[in-house]
Amino acid sequence: QVQLVESGGGLVQPGGSLRLACAASASILDYYDIGWFRLAPGKEREEVSCLRQRGGDTWYSDSVKGRFTIFGDKTNNTVYLQMNNLKPEDTAVYYCATDCWTGGRIDYWGQGTQVTVSS
């Protein structure tokens, strides 16, 4: 079974940067769309970004467009989310997951990594 493990979260000041990593247990970048979601207390889950397996197209939510970049590295089967110019409203637990492109059922989730943006 596919396993996803997120890392790279932490505490950062507004305007700072973090790079999140989603490491997969298998070469799923060849078979799955993989993206990032976030969940803050009291808020609905939000899809942040998605990397399409077929062709490598990318998608970003309006709230992060221009600040975040998603990219994959097939040599280590890892998808990254580079987050720049972080804002306090970016504070959330960030999860990576498969099947983000079509909006259908998500087969696999990671355990999440906490991102806190605060001065």
CSV table of C-alpha atoms in Angstrom, one decimal:
chain,number,residue,atom,x,y,z
A,1,GLN,CA,0.0,0.0,0.0
A,2,VAL,CA,1.1,3.6,-0.6
A,3,GLN,CA,2.3,5.5,2.3
A,4,LEU,CA,2.9,9.3,2.4
A,5,VAL,CA,5.0,11.1,5.0
A,6,GLU,CA,5.2,14.8,5.3
A,7,SER,CA,8.0,16.8,6.8
A,8,GLY,CA,9.5,20.3,6.8
A,9,GLY,CA,6.9,22.1,8.9
A,10,GLY,CA,7.8,24.4,11.7
A,11,LEU,CA,7.6,27.9,13.1
A,12,VAL,CA,8.4,30.8,10.8
A,13,GLN,CA,8.0,34.6,10.9
A,14,PRO,CA,5.7,36.3,8.4
A,15,GLY,CA,7.5,36.8,5.2
A,16,GLY,CA,9.6,33.8,5.7
A,17,SER,CA,9.8,30.5,3.8
A,18,LEU,CA,9.5,26.8,4.3
A,19,ARG,CA,9.8,23.8,2.1
A,20,LEU,CA,7.5,20.9,2.8
A,21,ALA,CA,8.3,17.4,1.6
A,22,CYS,CA,6.0,14.5,0.9
A,23,ALA,CA,7.9,11.3,0.7
A,24,ALA,CA,6.1,8.3,-0.8
A,25,SER,CA,6.8,4.6,-0.1
A,26,ALA,CA,6.7,3.8,-3.8
A,27,SER,CA,7.2,5.4,-7.2
A,28,ILE,CA,3.7,6.9,-7.1
A,29,LEU,CA,4.7,10.0,-9.0
A,30,ASP,CA,4.4,7.9,-12.1
A,31,TYR,CA,0.8,6.9,-11.3
A,32,TYR,CA,-0.9,9.4,-9.1
A,33,ASP,CA,-1.7,13.1,-9.0
A,34,ILE,CA,-0.3,14.4,-5.7
A,35,GLY,CA,-1.1,17.6,-4.0
A,36,TRP,CA,-1.2,19.5,-0.7
A,37,PHE,CA,-4.1,20.3,1.5
A,38,ARG,CA,-4.2,22.2,4.7
A,39,LEU,CA,-6.5,22.2,7.8
A,40,ALA,CA,-6.7,24.9,10.4
A,41,PRO,CA,-8.7,24.7,13.6
A,42,GLY,CA,-12.3,25.7,12.9
A,43,LYS,CA,-11.9,25.8,9.1
A,44,GLU,CA,-12.8,23.6,6.3
A,45,ARG,CA,-10.1,21.6,4.6
A,46,GLU,CA,-8.5,23.6,1.8
A,47,GLU,CA,-6.7,22.3,-1.3
A,48,VAL,CA,-3.6,24.3,-1.7
A,49,SER,CA,-1.8,22.9,-4.7
A,50,CYS,CA,-1.8,19.9,-7.0
A,51,LEU,CA,0.7,18.3,-9.3
A,52,ARG,CA,-0.8,16.4,-12.2
A,53,GLN,CA,0.9,13.1,-12.9
A,54,ARG,CA,0.1,13.2,-16.6
A,55,GLY,CA,2.0,16.1,-18.0
A,56,GLY,CA,3.1,17.7,-14.8
A,57,ASP,CA,0.5,20.5,-14.8
A,58,THR,CA,0.2,22.4,-11.6
A,59,TRP,CA,-2.7,24.1,-9.8
A,60,TYR,CA,-2.8,26.6,-6.9
A,61,SER,CA,-5.5,28.0,-4.8
A,62,ASP,CA,-6.0,31.7,-5.1
A,63,SER,CA,-4.9,32.2,-1.5
A,64,VAL,CA,-1.3,30.9,-2.3
A,65,LYS,CA,-0.9,31.6,-6.0
A,66,GLY,CA,2.3,33.4,-6.6
A,67,ARG,CA,3.8,32.5,-3.3
A,68,PHE,CA,3.8,28.6,-3.3
A,69,THR,CA,5.4,26.3,-5.8
A,70,ILE,CA,4.8,22.5,-6.1
A,71,PHE,CA,7.3,20.2,-7.7
A,72,GLY,CA,8.3,16.6,-7.7
A,73,ASP,CA,11.5,14.7,-7.7
A,74,LYS,CA,11.2,11.2,-9.1
A,75,THR,CA,14.7,10.2,-8.0
A,76,ASN,CA,13.5,10.0,-4.4
A,77,ASN,CA,9.7,9.8,-5.0
A,78,THR,CA,9.1,13.1,-3.2
A,79,VAL,CA,6.7,16.0,-3.9
A,80,TYR,CA,7.7,19.3,-2.4
A,81,LEU,CA,5.8,22.5,-1.6
A,82,GLN,CA,8.0,25.6,-1.6
A,83,MET,CA,6.3,28.2,0.5
A,84,ASN,CA,7.5,31.8,0.2
A,85,ASN,CA,6.3,35.0,1.7
A,86,LEU,CA,4.3,33.2,4.4
A,87,LYS,CA,1.4,34.8,6.1
A,88,PRO,CA,-0.2,34.2,9.5
A,89,GLU,CA,-3.3,32.9,7.7
A,90,ASP,CA,-1.1,30.1,6.2
A,91,THR,CA,-0.9,28.5,9.7
A,92,ALA,CA,-2.3,25.0,9.5
A,93,VAL,CA,-1.5,21.4,9.4
A,94,TYR,CA,-0.4,20.6,5.9
A,95,TYR,CA,-1.2,17.2,4.4
A,96,CYS,CA,-0.2,15.6,1.1
A,97,ALA,CA,-2.6,13.3,-0.7
A,98,THR,CA,-3.2,11.6,-4.0
A,99,ASP,CA,-5.9,12.2,-6.5
A,100,CYS,CA,-6.0,15.9,-6.2
A,101,TRP,CA,-6.5,16.8,-9.9
A,102,THR,CA,-9.9,15.5,-10.6
A,103,GLY,CA,-11.7,16.3,-7.3
A,104,GLY,CA,-12.7,12.7,-6.9
A,105,ARG,CA,-12.0,10.2,-4.1
A,106,ILE,CA,-8.6,10.6,-2.4
A,107,ASP,CA,-7.0,7.2,-2.0
A,108,TYR,CA,-4.0,8.1,0.2
A,109,TRP,CA,-3.2,10.8,2.9
A,110,GLY,CA,-0.1,11.6,4.8
A,111,GLN,CA,-0.1,12.2,8.6
A,112,GLY,CA,0.4,16.0,8.3
A,113,THR,CA,3.0,18.5,9.3
A,114,GLN,CA,2.4,21.6,11.3
A,115,VAL,CA,3.2,25.1,9.8
A,116,THR,CA,2.9,28.0,12.2
A,117,VAL,CA,3.5,31.6,10.9
A,118,SER,CA,3.9,34.0,13.7
A,119,SER,CA,6.1,36.9,14.8
